[in-house]
Amino acid sequence: MESIKYYSTNLHANEVTFSEALLKGIAPDKGLYMPKEIPAFSKEEIKSFSQKEYYEIAFEVIRKFLVGQIDDKELFALVKDAYNFPVPLEKGFENKYVMRLDQGPTASFKDFAARMMGRLMNYYLKKENRKLLILTATSGDTGSAIANAFYGLDNIQVAVLFPDGEVTDRQRKQMTTLGENIKIISLKGKFDDCQALVKESFADSDLDYLNLSSANSINIGRLVPQIVYYFYSFSRLRKGEENDDVVFSVPSGNFGDMMGGIFAKHMGLPIKKFIISVNENDEFPTFLKTGKYNKIEPSKNCLSSAMNVGHPSNLARLVALYDGVMDEKGGISQIPDMVKMRDDIYSISVSDKETKEMIKEAHNKHNLLLEPHGSVGWKGLTEYCKKFNVDKDQLCISLETAHPAKFPEEIIEILKFEPELPPSLEGLENKEEYCDNLENKYSDFKAYLINNYK
Ligand SMILES: *Cc1c(COP(=O)(O)O)cnc(C)c1O
């Protein structure tokens, strides 16, 4: 079979293969890579997933996008290595469930994408006999997800910069206790200073030999693995009848997670409705209603902090999927098919007050322990069910994207107890830390890179 080509949503770059899109990240015209065609599963194939483990479903889904790009045996080994943790499905009430994507090494759903992207990058780099240095600045969470996902991969080095004293002890230890190919740098400065140094390094031709990459969230290699858990959860919870279908609710910020779900729908998963639940940054629900898009600048600070996004970086992909064109700044030169989009998608904005109330209600009424992001998703789902009088037998699944133990202050305030740590976050106190300290000076940082990576 011929391999799928990937085009840029800005339509001014050459089409590339999956591995090129993966290693490039962003297209030369600043657009996002999208598959030219979306592969589909037959009903029989989707039925057969009920008998498969998570990593086996991951193999089937990812393989569709990589035809002719990787050997089955190699891909199978990668997915088996990446997905070695459980994906629990908890019942709330009636036929309404929460899918917990919080059991990976950093207790965030971002582990699903980052672990697979790391392994795929490593595979192609090895084949081409190339090495890569991932350089990233973090205010806490992204750095640990990237460091953990790339830990131990032999053709990739990782250097993470964080602002001295501005990440929590636990966040720091999640990065500094790894070692091997992971270097962590504490900078005497702010997060913005860390970002500025990273930016300057990317623009410095003296460092071209290092083959720098940012592994950022718009990489197609992060999107494809996020299709898998939609198929997985449906395969576990479906009744097994011909006309089974499902409603998903996804707490959303940059829309990477929800794009995975929309892809799943376009691949044949019978998703009756897709609910995009956002916090008070409501640019998308307004767009869906009115067809007019206005970014929110600056974005609003809400409890679900990973979703404080006033212009979702993956929105251009959604627009492209519905035959529109949106550039990287949010300008629309071709309006997407809004009627079709509204048919597939419902979107709702949830306030901080409602987020807190729902954490309480979910715990007291349905015995579900949710953190602020998951609470936004669950609120979106329950509101949708009320508004449209959804049948009590309708299968509905809301995504929980982080572990409640990552938000102890909020949980203690609302529920009056401290959530237990998941195994992945336990025992960090006793591990040795590896960390370098640098002054906030580009010349020092450059010398550091040159000395460490020859
Ligand atoms: C990143 C993140 C989100 C938002 O995911 P997007 O793909 O950016 O929409 C939601 N919840 C948590 C906990 C996250 O870290």
PDB file of N, CA, C and O and ligand atoms in Angstrom, residues 107-110 141 217 222 226 229 250-259 304-307 309 312-314 371-374 400-403 406-407, ligand 1:
ATOM      1  N   ALA A 107       1.484  11.082  35.386  1.00  0.00           N
ATOM      2  CA  ALA A 107       0.086  11.185  35.824  1.00  0.00           C
ATOM      3  C   ALA A 107      -0.706  12.220  35.031  1.00  0.00           C
ATOM      4  O   ALA A 107      -1.599  12.881  35.558  1.00  0.00           O
ATOM      5  N   SER A 108      -0.366  12.366  33.743  1.00  0.00           N
ATOM      6  CA  SER A 108      -1.081  13.299  32.862  1.00  0.00           C
ATOM      7  C   SER A 108      -1.380  12.579  31.547  1.00  0.00           C
ATOM      8  O   SER A 108      -0.626  11.707  31.116  1.00  0.00           O
ATOM      9  N   PHE A 109      -2.480  12.975  30.902  1.00  0.00           N
ATOM     10  CA  PHE A 109      -2.810  12.329  29.618  1.00  0.00           C
ATOM     11  C   PHE A 109      -1.736  12.617  28.575  1.00  0.00           C
ATOM     12  O   PHE A 109      -1.643  11.913  27.574  1.00  0.00           O
ATOM     13  N   LYS A 110      -0.902  13.629  28.805  1.00  0.00           N
ATOM     14  CA  LYS A 110       0.136  13.959  27.824  1.00  0.00           C
ATOM     15  C   LYS A 110       1.165  12.831  27.686  1.00  0.00           C
ATOM     16  O   LYS A 110       1.866  12.753  26.689  1.00  0.00           O
ATOM     17  N   ASP A 141       5.102  21.409  34.314  1.00  0.00           N
ATOM     18  CA  ASP A 141       4.529  20.139  33.866  1.00  0.00           C
ATOM     19  C   ASP A 141       5.027  19.601  32.529  1.00  0.00           C
ATOM     20  O   ASP A 141       5.296  18.415  32.399  1.00  0.00           O
ATOM     21  N   SER A 217       3.699  20.636  21.085  1.00  0.00           N
ATOM     22  CA  SER A 217       2.437  19.899  21.125  1.00  0.00           C
ATOM     23  C   SER A 217       1.706  19.845  19.792  1.00  0.00           C
ATOM     24  O   SER A 217       0.721  19.142  19.671  1.00  0.00           O
ATOM     25  N   ARG A 222       2.261  13.547  18.023  1.00  0.00           N
ATOM     26  CA  ARG A 222       1.534  13.540  19.287  1.00  0.00           C
ATOM     27  C   ARG A 222       0.048  13.341  19.057  1.00  0.00           C
ATOM     28  O   ARG A 222      -0.653  12.818  19.916  1.00  0.00           O
ATOM     29  N   GLN A 226      -3.205   9.976  20.211  1.00  0.00           N
ATOM     30  CA  GLN A 226      -4.367  10.406  20.998  1.00  0.00           C
ATOM     31  C   GLN A 226      -5.691   9.948  20.383  1.00  0.00           C
ATOM     32  O   GLN A 226      -6.758  10.240  20.907  1.00  0.00           O
ATOM     33  N   TYR A 229      -7.215   6.005  22.571  1.00  0.00           N
ATOM     34  CA  TYR A 229      -8.050   5.721  23.746  1.00  0.00           C
ATOM     35  C   TYR A 229      -9.538   5.882  23.492  1.00  0.00           C
ATOM     36  O   TYR A 229     -10.351   5.360  24.234  1.00  0.00           O
ATOM     37  N   VAL A 250     -14.626  16.041  26.203  1.00  0.00           N
ATOM     38  CA  VAL A 250     -13.181  16.211  26.330  1.00  0.00           C
ATOM     39  C   VAL A 250     -12.840  17.596  26.889  1.00  0.00           C
ATOM     40  O   VAL A 250     -13.163  18.618  26.265  1.00  0.00           O
ATOM     41  N   PRO A 251     -12.213  17.643  28.075  1.00  0.00           N
ATOM     42  CA  PRO A 251     -11.752  18.936  28.598  1.00  0.00           C
ATOM     43  C   PRO A 251     -10.615  19.443  27.722  1.00  0.00           C
ATOM     44  O   PRO A 251      -9.599  18.772  27.558  1.00  0.00           O
ATOM     45  N   SER A 252     -10.783  20.638  27.142  1.00  0.00           N
ATOM     46  CA  SER A 252      -9.883  21.034  26.050  1.00  0.00           C
ATOM     47  C   SER A 252      -9.200  22.379  26.255  1.00  0.00           C
ATOM     48  O   SER A 252      -9.780  23.307  26.808  1.00  0.00           O
ATOM     49  N   GLY A 253      -7.949  22.457  25.780  1.00  0.00           N
ATOM     50  CA  GLY A 253      -7.170  23.689  25.827  1.00  0.00           C
ATOM     51  C   GLY A 253      -6.635  23.997  24.439  1.00  0.00           C
ATOM     52  O   GLY A 253      -7.159  24.836  23.706  1.00  0.00           O
ATOM     53  N   ASN A 254      -5.584  23.283  24.041  1.00  0.00           N
ATOM     54  CA  ASN A 254      -5.027  23.470  22.708  1.00  0.00           C
ATOM     55  C   ASN A 254      -5.625  22.540  21.651  1.00  0.00           C
ATOM     56  O   ASN A 254      -5.186  22.516  20.511  1.00  0.00           O
ATOM     57  N   PHE A 255      -6.613  21.744  22.057  1.00  0.00           N
ATOM     58  CA  PHE A 255      -7.408  20.917  21.146  1.00  0.00           C
ATOM     59  C   PHE A 255      -6.655  19.738  20.530  1.00  0.00           C
ATOM     60  O   PHE A 255      -7.080  19.192  19.513  1.00  0.00           O
ATOM     61  N   GLY A 256      -5.521  19.345  21.121  1.00  0.00           N
ATOM     62  CA  GLY A 256      -4.830  18.160  20.625  1.00  0.00           C
ATOM     63  C   GLY A 256      -5.616  16.906  20.977  1.00  0.00           C
ATOM     64  O   GLY A 256      -5.832  16.028  20.142  1.00  0.00           O
ATOM     65  N   ASP A 257      -6.055  16.849  22.228  1.00  0.00           N
ATOM     66  CA  ASP A 257      -6.813  15.705  22.714  1.00  0.00           C
ATOM     67  C   ASP A 257      -8.087  15.529  21.891  1.00  0.00           C
ATOM     68  O   ASP A 257      -8.376  14.436  21.377  1.00  0.00           O
ATOM     69  N   MET A 258      -8.864  16.611  21.748  1.00  0.00           N
ATOM     70  CA  MET A 258     -10.138  16.482  21.036  1.00  0.00           C
ATOM     71  C   MET A 258      -9.934  16.163  19.555  1.00  0.00           C
ATOM     72  O   MET A 258     -10.725  15.438  18.963  1.00  0.00           O
ATOM     73  N   MET A 259      -8.829  16.615  18.967  1.00  0.00           N
ATOM     74  CA  MET A 259      -8.561  16.265  17.562  1.00  0.00           C
ATOM     75  C   MET A 259      -8.392  14.756  17.410  1.00  0.00           C
ATOM     76  O   MET A 259      -8.802  14.178  16.409  1.00  0.00           O
ATOM     77  N   SER A 304      -8.479  25.201  35.908  1.00  0.00           N
ATOM     78  CA  SER A 304      -7.962  24.157  35.004  1.00  0.00           C
ATOM     79  C   SER A 304      -6.862  24.798  34.171  1.00  0.00           C
ATOM     80  O   SER A 304      -7.060  25.128  33.000  1.00  0.00           O
ATOM     81  N   SER A 305      -5.693  24.977  34.782  1.00  0.00           N
ATOM     82  CA  SER A 305      -4.655  25.857  34.247  1.00  0.00           C
ATOM     83  C   SER A 305      -4.079  25.389  32.907  1.00  0.00           C
ATOM     84  O   SER A 305      -3.653  26.211  32.107  1.00  0.00           O
ATOM     85  N   ALA A 306      -4.071  24.071  32.669  1.00  0.00           N
ATOM     86  CA  ALA A 306      -3.519  23.578  31.396  1.00  0.00           C
ATOM     87  C   ALA A 306      -4.458  23.887  30.231  1.00  0.00           C
ATOM     88  O   ALA A 306      -4.122  23.625  29.081  1.00  0.00           O
ATOM     89  N   MET A 307      -5.637  24.433  30.539  1.00  0.00           N
ATOM     90  CA  MET A 307      -6.605  24.761  29.493  1.00  0.00           C
ATOM     91  C   MET A 307      -6.810  26.255  29.359  1.00  0.00           C
ATOM     92  O   MET A 307      -7.764  26.698  28.728  1.00  0.00           O
ATOM     93  N   VAL A 309      -6.227  28.717  27.429  1.00  0.00           N
ATOM     94  CA  VAL A 309      -5.785  28.940  26.056  1.00  0.00           C
ATOM     95  C   VAL A 309      -6.805  29.824  25.343  1.00  0.00           C
ATOM     96  O   VAL A 309      -7.983  29.479  25.275  1.00  0.00           O
ATOM     97  N   PRO A 312      -6.594  28.046  20.504  1.00  0.00           N
ATOM     98  CA  PRO A 312      -6.090  26.662  20.501  1.00  0.00           C
ATOM     99  C   PRO A 312      -5.188  26.379  19.304  1.00  0.00           C
ATOM    100  O   PRO A 312      -5.590  26.603  18.162  1.00  0.00           O
ATOM    101  N   SER A 313      -3.977  25.891  19.570  1.00  0.00           N
ATOM    102  CA  SER A 313      -3.022  25.733  18.468  1.00  0.00           C
ATOM    103  C   SER A 313      -3.437  24.660  17.463  1.00  0.00           C
ATOM    104  O   SER A 313      -2.983  24.672  16.334  1.00  0.00           O
ATOM    105  N   ASN A 314      -4.313  23.742  17.865  1.00  0.00           N
ATOM    106  CA  ASN A 314      -4.757  22.716  16.917  1.00  0.00           C
ATOM    107  C   ASN A 314      -6.055  23.070  16.194  1.00  0.00           C
ATOM    108  O   ASN A 314      -6.563  22.265  15.416  1.00  0.00           O
ATOM    109  N   GLU A 371     -10.168  16.076  39.262  1.00  0.00           N
ATOM    110  CA  GLU A 371      -9.416  17.324  39.487  1.00  0.00           C
ATOM    111  C   GLU A 371     -10.039  18.374  38.543  1.00  0.00           C
ATOM    112  O   GLU A 371     -10.956  18.049  37.782  1.00  0.00           O
ATOM    113  N   PRO A 372      -9.583  19.627  38.580  1.00  0.00           N
ATOM    114  CA  PRO A 372     -10.294  20.678  37.838  1.00  0.00           C
ATOM    115  C   PRO A 372     -10.493  20.410  36.331  1.00  0.00           C
ATOM    116  O   PRO A 372     -11.567  20.711  35.798  1.00  0.00           O
ATOM    117  N   HIS A 373      -9.514  19.841  35.633  1.00  0.00           N
ATOM    118  CA  HIS A 373      -9.680  19.605  34.189  1.00  0.00           C
ATOM    119  C   HIS A 373     -10.768  18.568  33.926  1.00  0.00           C
ATOM    120  O   HIS A 373     -11.655  18.769  33.096  1.00  0.00           O
ATOM    121  N   GLY A 374     -10.676  17.458  34.658  1.00  0.00           N
ATOM    122  CA  GLY A 374     -11.668  16.394  34.504  1.00  0.00           C
ATOM    123  C   GLY A 374     -13.055  16.869  34.901  1.00  0.00           C
ATOM    124  O   GLY A 374     -14.060  16.425  34.335  1.00  0.00           O
ATOM    125  N   GLU A 400     -10.731  12.134  31.995  1.00  0.00           N
ATOM    126  CA  GLU A 400      -9.997  12.755  33.103  1.00  0.00           C
ATOM    127  C   GLU A 400      -8.540  12.802  32.681  1.00  0.00           C
ATOM    128  O   GLU A 400      -7.926  11.774  32.375  1.00  0.00           O
ATOM    129  N   THR A 401      -7.965  14.034  32.615  1.00  0.00           N
ATOM    130  CA  THR A 401      -6.675  14.208  31.948  1.00  0.00           C
ATOM    131  C   THR A 401      -5.483  14.327  32.894  1.00  0.00           C
ATOM    132  O   THR A 401      -4.341  14.382  32.435  1.00  0.00           O
ATOM    133  N   ALA A 402      -5.744  14.426  34.204  1.00  0.00           N
ATOM    134  CA  ALA A 402      -4.624  14.475  35.162  1.00  0.00           C
ATOM    135  C   ALA A 402      -5.053  13.802  36.460  1.00  0.00           C
ATOM    136  O   ALA A 402      -6.256  13.656  36.726  1.00  0.00           O
ATOM    137  N   HIS A 403      -4.089  13.412  37.269  1.00  0.00           N
ATOM    138  CA  HIS A 403      -4.414  12.761  38.532  1.00  0.00           C
ATOM    139  C   HIS A 403      -4.724  13.819  39.598  1.00  0.00           C
ATOM    140  O   HIS A 403      -3.998  14.816  39.705  1.00  0.00           O
ATOM    141  N   LYS A 406      -2.190  15.704  41.721  1.00  0.00           N
ATOM    142  CA  LYS A 406      -1.384  16.805  41.202  1.00  0.00           C
ATOM    143  C   LYS A 406      -1.984  18.156  41.591  1.00  0.00           C
ATOM    144  O   LYS A 406      -1.373  19.194  41.364  1.00  0.00           O
ATOM    145  N   PHE A 407      -3.188  18.146  42.161  1.00  0.00           N
ATOM    146  CA  PHE A 407      -3.858  19.386  42.576  1.00  0.00           C
ATOM    147  C   PHE A 407      -4.310  19.301  44.032  1.00  0.00           C
ATOM    148  O   PHE A 407      -5.498  19.471  44.320  1.00  0.00           O
TER     149      PHE A 407
HETATM  150  C1  LIG B   1      -2.768  19.735  28.255  1.00  0.00           C
HETATM  151  C2  LIG B   1      -3.893  19.416  29.151  1.00  0.00           C
HETATM  152  C3  LIG B   1      -5.245  19.545  28.754  1.00  0.00           C
HETATM  153  C4  LIG B   1      -5.651  20.120  27.421  1.00  0.00           C
HETATM  154  O1  LIG B   1      -5.344  19.274  26.366  1.00  0.00           O
HETATM  155  P1  LIG B   1      -5.305  19.874  24.892  1.00  0.00           P
HETATM  156  O2  LIG B   1      -4.872  18.755  24.030  1.00  0.00           O
HETATM  157  O3  LIG B   1      -4.316  21.002  24.922  1.00  0.00           O
HETATM  158  O4  LIG B   1      -6.687  20.344  24.586  1.00  0.00           O
HETATM  159  C5  LIG B   1      -6.248  19.160  29.635  1.00  0.00           C
HETATM  160  N1  LIG B   1      -5.947  18.694  30.853  1.00  0.00           N
HETATM  161  C6  LIG B   1      -4.674  18.569  31.281  1.00  0.00           C
HETATM  162  C7  LIG B   1      -4.432  18.067  32.644  1.00  0.00           C
HETATM  163  C8  LIG B   1      -3.610  18.909  30.449  1.00  0.00           C
HETATM  164  O5  LIG B   1      -2.353  18.789  30.895  1.00  0.00           O
END
